[in-house]
mmCIF file of C-alpha atoms in Angstrom:
data_model
loop_
_atom_site.group_PDB
_atom_site.id
_atom_site.type_symbol
_atom_site.label_atom_id
_atom_site.label_comp_id
_atom_site.label_asym_id
_atom_site.label_seq_id
_atom_site.Cartn_x
_atom_site.Cartn_y
_atom_site.Cartn_z
ATOM 1 C CA MET I 4 0.000 0.000 0.000
ATOM 2 C CA THR I 5 1.391 3.438 -0.914
ATOM 3 C CA GLN I 6 1.483 6.463 1.341
ATOM 4 C CA PRO I 7 -0.605 9.469 0.288
ATOM 5 C CA ALA I 8 1.537 12.292 -1.044
ATOM 6 C CA ALA I 9 2.180 15.044 1.476
ATOM 7 C CA LEU I 10 0.609 18.368 0.639
ATOM 8 C CA PRO I 11 3.076 21.171 -0.046
ATOM 9 C CA VAL I 12 3.154 23.974 2.523
ATOM 10 C CA VAL I 13 4.137 27.553 1.646
ATOM 11 C CA THR I 14 5.387 29.874 4.376
ATOM 12 C CA ARG I 15 6.809 33.394 4.367
ATOM 13 C CA ALA I 16 10.276 33.540 5.928
ATOM 14 C CA ASP I 17 10.733 37.286 6.447
ATOM 15 C CA ASP I 18 14.142 36.854 8.104
ATOM 16 C CA ARG I 19 15.420 35.265 4.860
ATOM 17 C CA HIS I 20 13.388 37.540 2.527
ATOM 18 C CA ARG I 21 11.658 34.648 0.835
ATOM 19 C CA TYR I 22 8.683 32.357 0.635
ATOM 20 C CA GLU I 23 9.493 28.686 1.092
ATOM 21 C CA ILE I 24 7.666 25.574 -0.029
ATOM 22 C CA THR I 25 8.131 22.359 1.917
ATOM 23 C CA VAL I 26 6.969 18.845 1.172
ATOM 24 C CA ASP I 27 6.840 16.382 4.037
ATOM 25 C CA GLY I 28 8.922 18.784 6.121
ATOM 26 C CA ARG I 29 11.683 19.064 3.494
ATOM 27 C CA LEU I 30 12.532 22.357 1.834
ATOM 28 C CA ALA I 31 11.569 21.922 -1.818
ATOM 29 C CA GLY I 32 12.130 25.467 -3.032
ATOM 30 C CA PHE I 33 11.794 29.181 -2.497
ATOM 31 C CA THR I 34 11.143 32.521 -4.158
ATOM 32 C CA GLU I 35 13.247 35.442 -2.922
ATOM 33 C CA TYR I 36 12.250 39.085 -2.600
ATOM 34 C CA ARG I 37 13.233 42.464 -1.244
ATOM 35 C CA ASP I 38 10.789 45.181 -0.230
ATOM 36 C CA LEU I 39 10.970 48.684 -1.671
ATOM 37 C CA GLY I 40 8.317 50.756 0.056
ATOM 38 C CA GLU I 41 5.011 49.084 -0.774
ATOM 39 C CA GLN I 42 6.553 47.009 -3.567
ATOM 40 C CA ARG I 43 7.705 43.429 -3.096
ATOM 41 C CA VAL I 44 10.436 42.870 -5.678
ATOM 42 C CA PHE I 45 10.750 39.177 -6.578
ATOM 43 C CA TYR I 46 14.168 38.377 -8.046
ATOM 44 C CA HIS I 47 14.778 34.610 -7.852
ATOM 45 C CA THR I 48 12.753 31.386 -7.700
ATOM 46 C CA GLU I 49 14.265 27.942 -7.290
ATOM 47 C CA ILE I 50 12.901 24.407 -6.894
ATOM 48 C CA ASP I 51 15.227 21.589 -5.819
ATOM 49 C CA ASP I 52 15.844 19.049 -8.597
ATOM 50 C CA ALA I 53 14.471 16.286 -6.354
ATOM 51 C CA PHE I 54 11.048 18.010 -6.515
ATOM 52 C CA ALA I 55 11.061 19.050 -10.179
ATOM 53 C CA GLY I 56 8.027 18.426 -12.354
ATOM 54 C CA GLN I 57 5.471 18.495 -9.532
ATOM 55 C CA GLY I 58 4.085 21.978 -10.138
ATOM 56 C CA LEU I 59 5.621 23.295 -6.944
ATOM 57 C CA ALA I 60 6.974 26.511 -8.473
ATOM 58 C CA PHE I 61 3.465 27.395 -9.639
ATOM 59 C CA GLN I 62 1.983 26.708 -6.188
ATOM 60 C CA LEU I 63 4.773 28.604 -4.459
ATOM 61 C CA VAL I 64 4.482 31.714 -6.603
ATOM 62 C CA GLN I 65 0.690 31.697 -6.594
ATOM 63 C CA GLN I 66 0.566 31.597 -2.805
ATOM 64 C CA ALA I 67 3.356 34.176 -2.460
ATOM 65 C CA LEU I 68 1.554 36.613 -4.761
ATOM 66 C CA THR I 69 -1.724 36.006 -2.933
ATOM 67 C CA ASP I 70 0.075 36.915 0.289
ATOM 68 C CA VAL I 71 1.399 40.094 -1.355
ATOM 69 C CA ARG I 72 -2.170 41.047 -2.257
ATOM 70 C CA ASP I 73 -3.409 40.228 1.260
ATOM 71 C CA THR I 74 -0.754 42.470 2.830
ATOM 72 C CA GLY I 75 -1.607 45.417 0.562
ATOM 73 C CA ARG I 76 1.697 45.418 -1.302
ATOM 74 C CA ARG I 77 2.450 45.475 -5.020
ATOM 75 C CA ILE I 78 4.464 43.009 -7.113
ATOM 76 C CA VAL I 79 7.571 43.763 -9.177
ATOM 77 C CA PRO I 80 8.583 40.654 -11.185
ATOM 78 C CA VAL I 81 12.348 40.827 -11.765
ATOM 79 C CA CYS I 82 12.472 37.008 -11.497
ATOM 80 C CA PRO I 83 11.859 35.445 -14.933
ATOM 81 C CA TYR I 84 9.612 32.719 -13.475
ATOM 82 C CA VAL I 85 7.431 35.224 -11.605
ATOM 83 C CA ALA I 86 7.211 37.389 -14.750
ATOM 84 C CA LYS I 87 6.161 34.351 -16.829
ATOM 85 C CA PHE I 88 3.598 33.355 -14.189
ATOM 86 C CA LEU I 89 2.094 36.866 -14.241
ATOM 87 C CA ARG I 90 1.768 36.852 -18.040
ATOM 88 C CA LYS I 91 -0.427 33.759 -17.750
ATOM 89 C CA GLN I 92 -2.279 34.581 -14.500
ATOM 90 C CA GLU I 93 -3.996 37.904 -15.010
ATOM 91 C CA GLU I 94 -5.657 38.006 -11.586
ATOM 92 C CA PHE I 95 -2.591 39.811 -10.224
ATOM 93 C CA SER I 96 -2.286 42.429 -13.001
ATOM 94 C CA ASP I 97 -3.940 45.104 -10.855
ATOM 95 C CA ILE I 98 -1.127 44.929 -8.285
ATOM 96 C CA THR I 99 1.826 44.392 -10.656
ATOM 97 C CA ASP I 100 4.300 47.185 -11.368
ATOM 98 C CA PRO I 101 6.807 47.217 -14.225
ATOM 99 C CA VAL I 102 10.463 46.416 -13.728
ATOM 100 C CA THR I 103 12.413 49.645 -14.226
ATOM 101 C CA VAL I 104 16.102 50.442 -14.545
ATOM 102 C CA GLU I 105 15.896 52.192 -11.177
ATOM 103 C CA ILE I 106 14.479 49.083 -9.501
ATOM 104 C CA ARG I 107 17.179 46.903 -11.060
ATOM 105 C CA HIS I 108 19.907 49.276 -9.753
ATOM 106 C CA TRP I 109 18.284 49.380 -6.311
ATOM 107 C CA LEU I 110 18.038 45.591 -6.199
ATOM 108 C CA ARG I 111 21.651 45.133 -7.264
ATOM 109 C CA ALA I 112 22.725 47.461 -4.414
ATOM 110 C CA GLN I 113 20.539 45.547 -1.930
ATOM 111 C CA LEU I 114 21.999 42.190 -2.897
ATOM 112 C CA SER I 115 25.620 43.334 -2.953
ATOM 113 C CA GLY I 116 25.521 45.013 0.452
#
């Protein structure tokens, strides 16, 4: 008899500036962000190879963006995966801001310091 698959759990880890997705207590992936005023700037999403092909990136990003909406922030999709997700999922278009040169410079300074 096989065990039922564990449901993925998404949590916000503010101390690490990211949302994490775990499966059966194991870290399966994360999407990283930095906050600029009321904007949450997403810059990197990663799913561990051991969990690839399970739709976890979609679940992770969807729940992260829902949390952004719930907290009254706006989304800036520097991360290519988040940008691709937003092109297909229009329900977040009302809280999505464009990626600008200024935001890219700000983010680079945040990550280097």
